[in-house]
Coordinates of C-alpha atoms in Angstrom, one line a residue:
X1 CA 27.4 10.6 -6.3
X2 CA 29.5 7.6 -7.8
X3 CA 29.7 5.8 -4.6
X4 CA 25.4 6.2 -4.1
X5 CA 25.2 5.2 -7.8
X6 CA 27.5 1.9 -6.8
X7 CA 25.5 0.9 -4.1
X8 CA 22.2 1.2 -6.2
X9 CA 23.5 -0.6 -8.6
X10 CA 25.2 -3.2 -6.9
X11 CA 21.7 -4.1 -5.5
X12 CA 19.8 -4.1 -8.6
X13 CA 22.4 -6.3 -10.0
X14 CA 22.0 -8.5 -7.0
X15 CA 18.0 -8.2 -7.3
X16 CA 18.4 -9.8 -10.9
X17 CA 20.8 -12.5 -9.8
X18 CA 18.2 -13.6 -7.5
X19 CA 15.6 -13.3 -10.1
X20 CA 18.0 -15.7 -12.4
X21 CA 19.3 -18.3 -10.5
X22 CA 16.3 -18.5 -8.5
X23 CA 13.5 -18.3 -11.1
X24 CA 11.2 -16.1 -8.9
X25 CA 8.5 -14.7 -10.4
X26 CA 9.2 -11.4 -9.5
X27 CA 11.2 -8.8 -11.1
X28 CA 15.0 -8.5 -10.4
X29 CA 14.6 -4.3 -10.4
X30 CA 11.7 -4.7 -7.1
X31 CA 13.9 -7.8 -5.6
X32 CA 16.7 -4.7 -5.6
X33 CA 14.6 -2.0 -4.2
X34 CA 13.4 -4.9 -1.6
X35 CA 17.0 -5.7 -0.5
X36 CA 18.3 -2.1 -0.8
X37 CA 15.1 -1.1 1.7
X38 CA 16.2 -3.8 4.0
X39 CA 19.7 -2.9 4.2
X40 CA 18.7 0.6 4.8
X41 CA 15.6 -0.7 7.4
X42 CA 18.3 -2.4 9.2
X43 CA 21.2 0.3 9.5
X44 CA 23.4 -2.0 7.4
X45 CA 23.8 1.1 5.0
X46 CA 23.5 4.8 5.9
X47 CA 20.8 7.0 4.3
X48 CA 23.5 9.3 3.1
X49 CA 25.4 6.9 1.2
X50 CA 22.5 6.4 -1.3
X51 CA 20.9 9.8 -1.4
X52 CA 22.9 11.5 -3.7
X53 CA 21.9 9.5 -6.6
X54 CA 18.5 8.8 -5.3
X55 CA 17.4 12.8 -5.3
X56 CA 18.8 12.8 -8.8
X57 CA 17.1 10.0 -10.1
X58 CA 13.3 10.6 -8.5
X59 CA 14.1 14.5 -10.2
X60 CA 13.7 13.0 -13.5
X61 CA 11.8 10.2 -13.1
X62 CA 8.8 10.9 -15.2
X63 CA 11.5 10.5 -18.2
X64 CA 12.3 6.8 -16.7
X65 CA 8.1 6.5 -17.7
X66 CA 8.7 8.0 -21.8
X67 CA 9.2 4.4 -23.0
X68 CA 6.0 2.7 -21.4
X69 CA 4.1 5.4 -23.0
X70 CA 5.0 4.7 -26.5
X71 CA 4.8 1.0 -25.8
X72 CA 1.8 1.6 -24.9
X73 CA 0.7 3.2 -28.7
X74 CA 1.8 0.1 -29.9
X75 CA -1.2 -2.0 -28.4
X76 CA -3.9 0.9 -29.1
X77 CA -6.2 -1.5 -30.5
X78 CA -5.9 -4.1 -27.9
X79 CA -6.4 -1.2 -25.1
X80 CA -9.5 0.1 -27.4
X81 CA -11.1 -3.2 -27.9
X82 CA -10.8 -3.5 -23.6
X83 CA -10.9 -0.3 -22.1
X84 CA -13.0 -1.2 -19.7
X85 CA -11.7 -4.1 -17.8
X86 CA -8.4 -1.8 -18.4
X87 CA -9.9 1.1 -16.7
X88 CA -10.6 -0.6 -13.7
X89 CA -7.7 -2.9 -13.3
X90 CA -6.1 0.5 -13.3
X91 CA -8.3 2.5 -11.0
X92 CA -8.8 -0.5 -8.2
X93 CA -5.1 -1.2 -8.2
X94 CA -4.4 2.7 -7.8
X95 CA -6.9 2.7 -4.9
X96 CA -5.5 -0.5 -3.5
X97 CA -2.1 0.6 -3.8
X98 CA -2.9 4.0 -1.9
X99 CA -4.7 2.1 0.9
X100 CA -1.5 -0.3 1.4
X101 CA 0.4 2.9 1.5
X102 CA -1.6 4.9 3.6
X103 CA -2.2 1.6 6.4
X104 CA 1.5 0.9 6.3
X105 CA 2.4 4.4 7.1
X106 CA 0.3 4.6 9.8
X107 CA 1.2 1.3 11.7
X108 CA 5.2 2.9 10.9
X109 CA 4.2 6.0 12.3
X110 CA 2.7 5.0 15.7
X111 CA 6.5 3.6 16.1

C-alpha cells in the first residue's frame, strides 16, 4: 500500500512540477494522472504496483467531492442568477465527455 501510494504521489508531484516550471495551463493533478497513465500504457510500471492505493482511493471518492459541494453554497447567488447557461454547460460537457469515453473505448477495444 505505501509503495502504490509512492508511486501516485511521486507523479502528482511531478505533474505539478511541470505545471510550475513550465506554466501550462493545465492542472498539475491531470498532468499526474496523464504521466502515471502513460507509464502504465507503456509497461514502464506494473498495474499491481499502483492498485493497492488506487482501489482504496476510488472506494471513497465521493468524500474527495464534499469540499466542491460547499464551495459551491458559497456562489448560490451567482449560480441562481445563471442557472441556465450553467445547466447546460453542465449537461453538454457530461454528454460530451460520455461520447469521448464511449468512442475511445471502442477504437481501444477493436485492439
Amino acid at each position: 500500500m505505501i509503495k502504490s501510494l509512492i508511486y501516485i504521489f511521486c507523479f502528482l508531484f511531478l505533474g505539478e512540477l511541470i505545471h510550475y516550471f513550465f506554466n501550462i495551463p493545465i492542472a498539475g493533478n491531470i498532468i499526474g494522472m496523464l504521466l502515471i497513465f502513460l507509464a502504465l500504457f507503456f509497461k514502464m510500471i506494473k498495474l499491481e504496483d499502483v492498485k493497492p492505493a488506487s482501489d482504496f482511493l476510488v472506494k471513497y471518492l465521493v468524500v474527495f467531492f464534499i469540499p466542491y459541494g460547499v464551495g459551491l453554497m458559497v456562489y448560490a447567488n451567482i449560480i441562481a442568477a445563471y442557472w441556465i447557461p450553467v445547466s447546460v454547460a453542465v449537461i453538454l460537457s457530461t454528454l460530451l465527455s460520455l461520447y469521448a469515453t464511449g468512442a475511445i473505448y471502442q477504437k481501444l477495444d477493436k485492439k
